[in-house]
Coordinates of C-alpha atoms in Angstrom, one line a residue:
Chain C
M1 CA 60.3 -21.9 104.2
L2 CA 61.4 -25.4 103.1
E3 CA 61.9 -26.1 99.4
I4 CA 60.8 -29.6 98.8
T5 CA 61.5 -31.4 95.6
C6 CA 58.4 -33.5 94.7
P7 CA 59.7 -36.5 92.7
W8 CA 57.0 -35.8 90.1
C9 CA 56.6 -32.1 90.0
G10 CA 60.0 -30.7 91.0
P11 CA 60.9 -28.1 93.6
R12 CA 58.0 -26.4 95.3
E13 CA 57.4 -24.4 98.5
E14 CA 56.6 -26.2 101.8
S15 CA 53.1 -24.6 101.8
E16 CA 52.1 -26.9 98.9
F17 CA 52.8 -30.0 100.9
S18 CA 51.2 -31.8 103.9
Y19 CA 53.3 -33.8 106.4
G20 CA 52.7 -37.4 107.1
G21 CA 55.1 -38.1 109.9
E22 CA 57.7 -40.9 110.3
A23 CA 58.1 -43.1 107.3
H24 CA 58.5 -46.9 107.1
I25 CA 56.2 -47.8 110.0
T26 CA 54.9 -51.1 108.9
R27 CA 51.6 -52.4 110.0
P28 CA 52.1 -55.7 111.9
L29 CA 50.8 -58.7 110.0
D30 CA 50.1 -61.1 112.8
T31 CA 47.6 -58.8 114.5
D32 CA 45.8 -61.5 116.5
A33 CA 49.0 -62.4 118.3
L34 CA 50.1 -58.8 119.2
S35 CA 50.2 -57.7 122.8
D36 CA 48.7 -54.4 123.9
A37 CA 52.3 -53.0 124.3
Q38 CA 53.2 -54.0 120.8
W39 CA 50.0 -52.4 119.5
G40 CA 50.8 -49.2 121.5
D41 CA 54.3 -49.2 120.0
Y42 CA 53.0 -49.5 116.5
L43 CA 50.3 -46.9 116.9
F44 CA 52.0 -44.2 119.1
M45 CA 55.7 -44.7 119.7
R46 CA 57.9 -42.6 117.4
K47 CA 61.6 -42.2 116.8
N48 CA 61.4 -38.4 116.8
P49 CA 65.2 -38.0 116.3
R50 CA 67.2 -34.9 116.6
G51 CA 69.1 -35.3 113.3
L52 CA 68.3 -37.2 110.1
H53 CA 64.6 -38.2 109.9
H54 CA 62.9 -40.4 107.3
E55 CA 59.5 -39.0 106.8
Q56 CA 56.4 -38.9 104.5
W57 CA 55.2 -35.9 102.6
M58 CA 52.3 -35.5 100.2
H59 CA 52.1 -32.9 97.5
A60 CA 48.7 -31.7 98.5
Y61 CA 48.4 -28.7 96.2
G62 CA 50.1 -30.5 93.3
C63 CA 50.0 -34.1 92.2
R64 CA 48.6 -35.3 95.5
R65 CA 51.1 -38.2 95.7
W66 CA 52.9 -39.4 98.7
F67 CA 56.7 -39.8 98.8
N68 CA 59.6 -40.0 101.3
V69 CA 62.0 -37.4 102.4
V70 CA 65.2 -37.6 104.5
R71 CA 65.4 -34.3 106.4
N72 CA 67.7 -33.1 109.3
T73 CA 65.3 -32.0 112.0
L74 CA 67.9 -29.7 113.5
T75 CA 69.1 -27.8 110.4
Y76 CA 65.9 -28.6 108.3
Q77 CA 68.2 -29.5 105.4
I78 CA 66.6 -32.1 103.1
T79 CA 69.3 -34.6 102.0
S80 CA 67.2 -36.8 99.8
V81 CA 63.8 -37.5 98.3
Y82 CA 62.7 -40.9 97.2
K83 CA 59.5 -42.5 96.0
V84 CA 57.5 -45.0 98.1
G85 CA 58.9 -48.4 97.5
E86 CA 62.3 -47.2 96.4
T87 CA 65.4 -48.1 98.2
I88 CA 66.0 -46.1 101.4
P89 CA 69.0 -43.8 100.8
G90 CA 72.0 -44.9 102.8
E91 CA 70.7 -48.4 103.3
K92 CA 71.9 -51.5 101.6
Q93 CA 69.4 -53.5 99.7
Chain Q
M1 CA 68.2 -16.9 151.6
K2 CA 67.5 -13.3 152.5
K3 CA 63.8 -12.5 152.3
Y4 CA 62.7 -9.9 149.8
S5 CA 60.6 -7.2 151.5
I6 CA 60.0 -3.5 151.5
F7 CA 62.7 -3.3 154.2
S8 CA 65.3 -5.2 152.2
L9 CA 64.5 -2.9 149.3
V10 CA 65.1 0.1 151.4
R11 CA 68.3 -1.4 153.0
N12 CA 69.7 -2.2 149.6
A13 CA 68.8 1.1 148.2
L14 CA 71.1 2.7 150.8
S15 CA 74.0 0.7 149.2
Y16 CA 73.0 1.5 145.7
H17 CA 71.6 -2.0 145.1
E18 CA 75.2 -3.4 144.9
N19 CA 74.9 -5.9 147.7
W20 CA 71.9 -8.0 146.8
Q21 CA 72.5 -11.6 147.6
A22 CA 72.7 -13.8 144.5
A23 CA 69.3 -15.4 143.9
W24 CA 70.9 -18.8 143.6
R25 CA 74.4 -20.3 143.9
S26 CA 76.3 -22.0 141.0
P27 CA 78.0 -24.8 142.8
P28 CA 80.2 -27.5 141.1
P29 CA 78.3 -30.8 140.9
K30 CA 78.8 -33.2 143.7
K31 CA 79.7 -36.9 143.0
E32 CA 76.3 -38.1 144.2
Y33 CA 72.8 -36.9 144.9
D34 CA 69.6 -38.5 146.2
V35 CA 67.7 -37.1 143.1
I36 CA 68.9 -35.6 139.9
I37 CA 66.4 -33.6 137.8
I38 CA 67.4 -33.2 134.2
G39 CA 66.1 -29.9 132.8
G40 CA 66.3 -26.6 134.4
G41 CA 63.1 -25.1 133.1
G42 CA 60.1 -24.1 135.1
H43 CA 58.8 -27.7 135.5
G44 CA 62.2 -29.1 136.5
L45 CA 62.9 -26.3 139.0
A46 CA 59.4 -26.6 140.4
T47 CA 60.0 -30.3 140.9
A48 CA 63.2 -29.7 142.8
Y49 CA 61.5 -27.0 144.9
Y50 CA 58.6 -29.2 145.9
L51 CA 60.9 -32.2 146.5
A52 CA 62.7 -30.1 149.1
K53 CA 59.7 -28.3 150.5
E54 CA 57.0 -31.0 150.5
H55 CA 59.1 -34.1 150.9
G56 CA 62.2 -33.0 152.7
I57 CA 64.5 -34.3 150.0
T58 CA 67.1 -31.6 149.7
N59 CA 70.1 -33.5 148.3
V60 CA 69.0 -32.7 144.8
A61 CA 70.7 -31.4 141.6
V62 CA 69.0 -29.7 138.7
I63 CA 71.1 -30.2 135.6
E64 CA 70.6 -27.8 132.8
K65 CA 72.2 -27.9 129.3
G66 CA 72.0 -24.2 128.8
W67 CA 70.8 -21.7 131.3
I68 CA 67.7 -22.0 133.5
G69 CA 64.5 -20.9 131.9
G70 CA 66.1 -20.6 128.5
G71 CA 64.0 -23.2 126.8
N72 CA 60.3 -23.3 126.5
T73 CA 59.9 -21.5 129.9
G74 CA 61.3 -18.4 128.3
R75 CA 59.6 -18.9 124.9
N76 CA 55.9 -19.3 125.6
T77 CA 53.0 -16.9 125.7
T78 CA 52.6 -17.2 129.5
I79 CA 48.9 -18.0 129.5
V80 CA 47.5 -19.6 132.7
R81 CA 44.1 -21.3 132.8
S82 CA 42.5 -24.6 133.9
N83 CA 39.4 -24.9 131.7
Y84 CA 40.1 -28.3 130.3
L85 CA 37.4 -30.8 129.3
W86 CA 38.1 -34.1 130.9
D87 CA 38.1 -34.7 134.7
E88 CA 41.7 -36.0 134.8
A89 CA 43.1 -32.9 133.0
T90 CA 40.9 -30.4 134.8
H91 CA 41.9 -31.7 138.2
L92 CA 45.6 -31.5 137.3
Y93 CA 45.5 -28.0 135.8
E94 CA 43.2 -26.8 138.6
K95 CA 45.8 -28.0 141.2
S96 CA 48.2 -25.9 139.3
M97 CA 45.9 -22.9 139.2
K98 CA 45.5 -23.1 143.0
L99 CA 49.3 -23.1 143.4
W100 CA 49.5 -20.1 141.1
E101 CA 47.1 -18.2 143.3
G102 CA 49.5 -18.4 146.3
L103 CA 52.8 -18.8 144.4
A104 CA 54.3 -15.3 144.8
Q105 CA 53.8 -15.4 148.6
D106 CA 55.0 -19.0 148.8
L107 CA 58.2 -18.3 146.8
N108 CA 58.7 -14.8 148.2
Y109 CA 59.2 -13.8 144.6
N110 CA 56.8 -11.7 142.4
V111 CA 55.8 -14.0 139.6
M112 CA 53.4 -11.2 138.3
F113 CA 50.5 -13.6 138.2
S114 CA 47.6 -11.6 136.9
Q115 CA 44.1 -13.2 136.8
R116 CA 42.8 -11.0 134.1
G117 CA 40.6 -13.6 132.5
V118 CA 41.0 -15.9 129.5
M119 CA 38.5 -16.0 126.7
N120 CA 38.3 -18.9 124.2
L121 CA 36.3 -17.6 121.2
G122 CA 33.7 -19.6 119.3
H123 CA 33.1 -18.9 115.6
S124 CA 30.5 -21.4 114.7
L125 CA 27.5 -23.2 116.2
Q126 CA 29.6 -26.2 116.8
D127 CA 32.2 -24.1 118.5
M128 CA 29.6 -22.7 120.8
R129 CA 28.2 -26.2 121.6
D130 CA 31.7 -27.4 122.4
I131 CA 32.3 -24.3 124.6
T132 CA 29.1 -24.8 126.5
R133 CA 29.9 -28.4 127.0
R134 CA 33.4 -27.6 128.3
V135 CA 32.2 -24.8 130.6
N136 CA 29.5 -27.2 132.0
A137 CA 32.2 -29.8 132.6
N138 CA 34.4 -27.2 134.3
R139 CA 31.7 -26.1 136.6
L140 CA 30.9 -29.7 137.6
N141 CA 34.5 -30.0 138.5
G142 CA 34.5 -26.8 140.6
V143 CA 36.4 -24.7 138.0
D144 CA 35.0 -21.3 137.2
G145 CA 33.6 -20.7 133.7
E146 CA 31.0 -18.7 131.9
V147 CA 29.6 -18.7 128.4
L148 CA 29.5 -15.3 126.8
D149 CA 27.5 -14.2 123.7
A150 CA 29.1 -11.9 121.2
Q151 CA 27.8 -8.7 122.9
Q152 CA 29.3 -9.8 126.2
V153 CA 32.6 -10.6 124.4
K154 CA 32.6 -7.1 123.1
Q155 CA 31.8 -5.7 126.5
F156 CA 34.7 -7.6 128.1
E157 CA 37.1 -6.8 125.3
P158 CA 36.0 -3.6 123.5
L159 CA 38.6 -3.6 120.7
I160 CA 37.5 -6.9 119.3
N161 CA 35.6 -7.2 116.0
I162 CA 32.3 -9.0 116.4
S163 CA 30.9 -7.9 113.1
P164 CA 28.8 -10.5 111.4
D165 CA 30.5 -9.7 108.2
A166 CA 33.8 -11.1 109.4
R167 CA 35.1 -14.2 107.5
Y168 CA 34.6 -16.2 110.7
P169 CA 32.3 -14.1 112.9
I170 CA 32.6 -14.3 116.6
L171 CA 29.4 -15.9 118.1
G172 CA 30.6 -16.0 121.7
A173 CA 33.3 -17.3 124.0
S174 CA 34.0 -19.2 127.2
L175 CA 35.5 -17.0 129.9
Q176 CA 37.6 -18.2 132.8
R177 CA 38.0 -15.2 135.1
R178 CA 40.6 -16.8 137.3
G179 CA 42.7 -17.4 134.2
G180 CA 45.3 -14.9 133.1
S181 CA 49.1 -14.7 132.7
A182 CA 52.3 -14.7 134.7
R183 CA 55.8 -13.5 134.1
H184 CA 57.7 -16.6 132.6
D185 CA 61.2 -15.7 133.6
A186 CA 60.1 -14.8 137.2
V187 CA 58.6 -18.2 137.5
A188 CA 61.9 -19.9 136.6
W189 CA 63.9 -17.6 138.8
G190 CA 61.5 -17.8 141.7
F191 CA 61.5 -21.6 141.8
A192 CA 65.3 -21.6 141.3
R193 CA 65.8 -19.2 144.3
G194 CA 63.3 -21.2 146.4
A195 CA 64.9 -24.6 145.6
D196 CA 68.4 -23.2 146.1
A197 CA 67.3 -21.9 149.5
H198 CA 66.4 -25.4 150.5
G199 CA 69.9 -26.6 149.4
V200 CA 69.2 -27.8 145.9
D201 CA 72.2 -27.5 143.6
I202 CA 71.4 -25.8 140.2
I203 CA 74.0 -26.8 137.7
Q204 CA 73.9 -24.8 134.4
K205 CA 75.9 -25.3 131.2
C206 CA 76.0 -29.0 131.9
E207 CA 74.6 -31.3 129.3
V208 CA 73.5 -34.9 130.0
T209 CA 75.2 -37.2 127.5
G210 CA 74.1 -40.5 128.9
I211 CA 71.9 -42.2 131.5
R212 CA 73.9 -44.8 133.4
R213 CA 72.1 -48.0 134.2
E214 CA 73.0 -51.1 136.2
G215 CA 70.6 -53.8 135.1
E216 CA 67.1 -52.4 135.3
R217 CA 68.1 -49.6 137.7
V218 CA 69.3 -46.1 137.0
V219 CA 72.4 -45.2 138.9
G220 CA 73.3 -41.8 137.6
V221 CA 73.9 -39.6 134.6
E222 CA 76.9 -38.9 132.4
T223 CA 77.4 -35.3 131.8
T224 CA 79.8 -32.9 130.2
Q225 CA 81.1 -32.4 133.7
G226 CA 81.5 -36.0 134.4
L227 CA 79.5 -38.8 136.0
I228 CA 77.0 -37.8 138.6
R229 CA 75.4 -40.6 140.6
A230 CA 71.9 -40.8 141.9
S231 CA 69.4 -43.6 142.5
K232 CA 66.5 -41.5 141.2
V233 CA 66.6 -39.4 138.0
G234 CA 63.7 -37.2 136.9
V235 CA 63.7 -36.1 133.2
V236 CA 61.8 -32.9 132.5
T237 CA 63.2 -31.8 129.1
A238 CA 60.1 -30.9 127.0
G239 CA 61.1 -30.9 123.4
S240 CA 64.2 -33.0 123.9
S241 CA 62.3 -35.8 125.8
S242 CA 62.6 -38.3 123.0
V243 CA 66.4 -37.8 122.8
L244 CA 66.7 -38.3 126.6
A245 CA 64.5 -41.4 126.4
G246 CA 66.7 -42.7 123.7
L247 CA 69.7 -42.4 126.1
A248 CA 67.8 -44.7 128.5
G249 CA 66.7 -47.1 125.7
L250 CA 63.1 -46.1 125.9
R251 CA 60.6 -45.0 123.2
L252 CA 58.1 -42.3 123.8
P253 CA 54.8 -41.4 121.9
I254 CA 56.1 -37.9 121.3
E255 CA 56.8 -35.8 118.3
S256 CA 58.7 -32.5 118.7
H257 CA 57.5 -29.6 116.8
P258 CA 58.5 -25.9 116.6
L259 CA 55.9 -23.6 118.1
Q260 CA 56.4 -19.9 117.6
A261 CA 55.3 -16.6 119.0
F262 CA 56.1 -13.0 118.6
V263 CA 55.7 -9.7 120.4
S264 CA 54.9 -6.2 119.1
E265 CA 56.4 -2.9 120.1
P266 CA 55.0 -1.7 123.4
V267 CA 51.7 0.2 123.0
K268 CA 49.4 1.8 125.5
P269 CA 46.9 -0.6 127.3
V270 CA 44.5 -1.9 124.7
L271 CA 43.6 -5.5 125.9
N272 CA 42.1 -6.4 129.2
S273 CA 42.4 -10.2 129.0
V274 CA 43.9 -13.1 127.2
I275 CA 42.0 -13.9 124.0
M276 CA 42.4 -17.3 122.3
S277 CA 40.7 -18.6 119.1
N278 CA 41.1 -22.2 118.1
A279 CA 39.1 -21.7 114.9
V280 CA 41.0 -18.9 113.2
H281 CA 44.0 -19.9 115.3
G282 CA 45.7 -17.2 117.1
Y283 CA 46.0 -16.0 120.7
I284 CA 46.9 -12.7 122.1
S285 CA 47.4 -10.8 125.3
Q286 CA 49.2 -7.7 126.4
T287 CA 52.1 -7.6 128.9
D288 CA 52.4 -5.1 131.7
K289 CA 55.1 -3.5 129.6
G290 CA 52.6 -3.0 126.8
D291 CA 53.8 -5.5 124.2
L292 CA 51.2 -7.5 122.4
V293 CA 52.1 -11.2 122.8
I294 CA 50.9 -13.3 119.9
G295 CA 51.0 -17.0 119.7
A296 CA 51.0 -19.0 116.5
G297 CA 50.5 -22.6 115.7
I298 CA 53.0 -25.4 115.5
D299 CA 54.8 -26.3 112.3
A300 CA 53.2 -29.4 110.9
Y301 CA 56.5 -31.2 110.6
T302 CA 58.8 -32.2 113.4
G303 CA 61.9 -30.1 114.2
Y304 CA 64.3 -29.2 116.9
G305 CA 65.5 -25.9 115.3
Q306 CA 63.9 -23.5 117.9
R307 CA 62.5 -21.4 115.0
G308 CA 59.2 -21.6 113.2
S309 CA 58.3 -21.4 109.5
F310 CA 57.0 -18.3 107.7
P311 CA 53.6 -19.7 106.6
V312 CA 52.7 -20.2 110.2
I313 CA 53.5 -16.6 111.1
E314 CA 51.4 -15.4 108.2
H315 CA 48.5 -17.6 109.3
A316 CA 48.6 -16.3 112.9
V317 CA 48.8 -12.7 111.8
Q318 CA 45.8 -13.2 109.6
A319 CA 43.9 -14.6 112.6
I320 CA 44.8 -11.7 114.8
M321 CA 43.9 -9.2 112.1
E322 CA 40.5 -10.9 111.8
L323 CA 39.9 -10.5 115.5
F324 CA 41.5 -7.0 116.0
P325 CA 41.6 -5.1 112.7
A326 CA 42.9 -2.1 114.7
F327 CA 46.3 -3.9 115.1
S328 CA 47.0 -3.9 111.4
R329 CA 49.7 -1.3 111.7
V330 CA 51.3 -2.5 115.0
R331 CA 54.9 -3.4 114.3
M332 CA 56.4 -6.7 115.6
N333 CA 59.5 -6.5 117.6
R334 CA 60.7 -10.0 118.1
Q335 CA 59.8 -13.6 117.0
W336 CA 61.0 -16.8 118.4
G337 CA 60.3 -20.5 118.5
G338 CA 60.3 -23.2 121.1
I339 CA 60.3 -27.0 120.7
V340 CA 57.1 -28.6 122.1
D341 CA 56.8 -32.3 122.9
V342 CA 53.4 -33.2 121.5
C343 CA 51.6 -36.4 122.6
P344 CA 48.9 -38.1 120.5
D345 CA 46.2 -37.1 123.0
A346 CA 47.6 -33.6 123.8
C347 CA 48.1 -34.6 127.4
P348 CA 51.4 -35.0 129.4
I349 CA 53.1 -38.1 130.5
I350 CA 54.1 -37.9 134.2
G351 CA 55.2 -41.0 135.9
L352 CA 57.4 -44.1 136.2
T353 CA 59.2 -45.8 133.4
P354 CA 60.2 -49.4 132.8
V355 CA 63.7 -48.4 134.2
K356 CA 63.7 -48.4 138.0
G357 CA 64.4 -45.0 139.5
L358 CA 63.9 -43.2 136.2
Y359 CA 60.9 -40.9 135.9
F360 CA 59.6 -38.9 133.0
N361 CA 57.6 -35.7 133.0
C362 CA 57.0 -34.7 129.4
G363 CA 54.5 -34.4 126.6
W364 CA 53.0 -31.1 127.8
G365 CA 53.0 -30.0 124.2
T366 CA 51.8 -26.5 123.5
G367 CA 50.4 -25.8 127.0
G368 CA 53.0 -26.6 129.6
F369 CA 53.5 -23.1 131.1
K370 CA 50.2 -23.0 132.9
A371 CA 51.0 -26.3 134.6
T372 CA 54.4 -25.3 135.9
P373 CA 53.7 -25.4 139.6
G374 CA 51.2 -28.3 139.5
S375 CA 53.5 -30.3 137.3
G376 CA 56.4 -29.9 139.7
W377 CA 54.2 -30.7 142.6
V378 CA 52.9 -34.0 141.3
F379 CA 56.2 -35.0 139.8
A380 CA 58.0 -34.3 143.1
H381 CA 55.4 -36.6 144.8
T382 CA 55.9 -39.3 142.1
I383 CA 59.7 -39.3 142.6
A384 CA 59.6 -39.1 146.4
Q385 CA 57.0 -41.8 146.8
N386 CA 58.0 -43.9 143.8
R387 CA 54.4 -43.9 142.7
P388 CA 52.2 -41.3 141.1
H389 CA 49.9 -39.0 143.0
E390 CA 46.2 -39.5 142.3
L391 CA 46.3 -36.3 140.3
N392 CA 48.8 -37.7 137.8
A393 CA 48.0 -41.4 138.0
A394 CA 46.0 -41.3 134.7
F395 CA 48.9 -39.6 132.9
S396 CA 51.1 -42.7 132.8
L397 CA 53.1 -44.0 129.9
E398 CA 51.0 -47.1 130.1
R399 CA 48.0 -45.3 128.7
F400 CA 49.4 -45.7 125.2
S401 CA 49.2 -49.5 125.5
N402 CA 46.0 -49.8 127.6
G403 CA 44.1 -47.3 125.6
H404 CA 43.1 -44.9 128.4
L405 CA 43.9 -41.8 126.4
I406 CA 42.7 -38.4 127.6
D407 CA 41.8 -36.5 124.5
E408 CA 42.3 -32.8 125.2
H409 CA 42.9 -31.6 121.6
G410 CA 39.8 -29.5 121.9
A411 CA 40.9 -27.7 125.0
A412 CA 44.6 -27.7 124.3
G413 CA 44.2 -24.4 122.5
V414 CA 46.8 -24.9 119.9
A415 CA 45.9 -27.0 116.9
H416 CA 48.1 -30.0 116.2

């Protein structure tokens, strides 16, 4: 059982949350100019790393707000939690 | 390879079974092969076997990080069926079913394939409509299928609870009588022995750390035992497919999730068939040894940890209790998890990649075991001919850019 710290509600059990997959996938702006391959990449292709993963979670049985988590997909250890729009941990602004 | 038979059994009994030939060799890797298969699970070993048997390509190495059959091949619930919805998937899984039906004879290895029937339960009117549609689609494709009502379900599986007072009452089921189960380890070992007999080198405890390219061509793989050259490399690594794709500079539409299962202590025969329920989400069968094998769902989040989370166990147990209240006091013996490579449309990717000579067979998600022989058969064809067989042409990587997805979430059996 993961213990996830919601940025608003504090530490709660994983069963209160729903998972939103890889974070920071930005919808392309110039959609008319995109090739099928670029659309496919945006829609379907995922990093799916073995190691640190930036991902989205939602506190479904709590405040129902989305936020980002950095989690190790091998050890399941959560190394940081940050709100949407905040600086990505470990990255320079 | 010395053939297994009643005579070899008697002969070896005379020497106290101490002189059986090893089922496969463990040779050191050669410098170069015609084809390298990365991943020594059922699918990879089957690929090597059919490369040798069907296409005469015997200078092949199967490279395995751990031991053969130690990944998802040894971690699934061994269900075999071919009752998928869409033509492309049905034809692929039915090819596999036909191979299963002659596999033990073909391999001269008892894979304990038992066609005891697979039931997919329906718990709502919509479930029953979907089941009827799927059975009709199966029959149009020449795949056996029947729609059962609740009474017939009870007749087929007497211990099941069809009470209308259940939280999710059973209204009926689809039944594929040719479906059933097989012994997972025996499948890996049988294919390994068969491939080895054709001259394939099975190299265990050898991890691939890089895929060597020259321009747009693959020329070999870097491993913990050094560089091994080959002009064709087939990757069949299930949950680790994205990691391997990364080594080749490719991206895949795959997310890896833990999928878990557990077995009970052995009990006397209580189940006749394999029972699956999408709606309450659990599936169960009984091994020849007597253990109840129970499959759970996948963890919602991605992971490579080869273990599942507790809420998922609880959910699966609730489902099984709903279907079989009599099992409430059966004790569980073991629990484990495997890493499944889930595609957005719950269908595999089998085919060529933008890198010449590099082939991927992945994305089987939660239902790869049943496809083991068929997957190896079409992948061997794809590698040998450098183009997909018509059975796997639709399962290309390009479908994620041209939009020809094959949505099998309904028939995939495990919710994700």
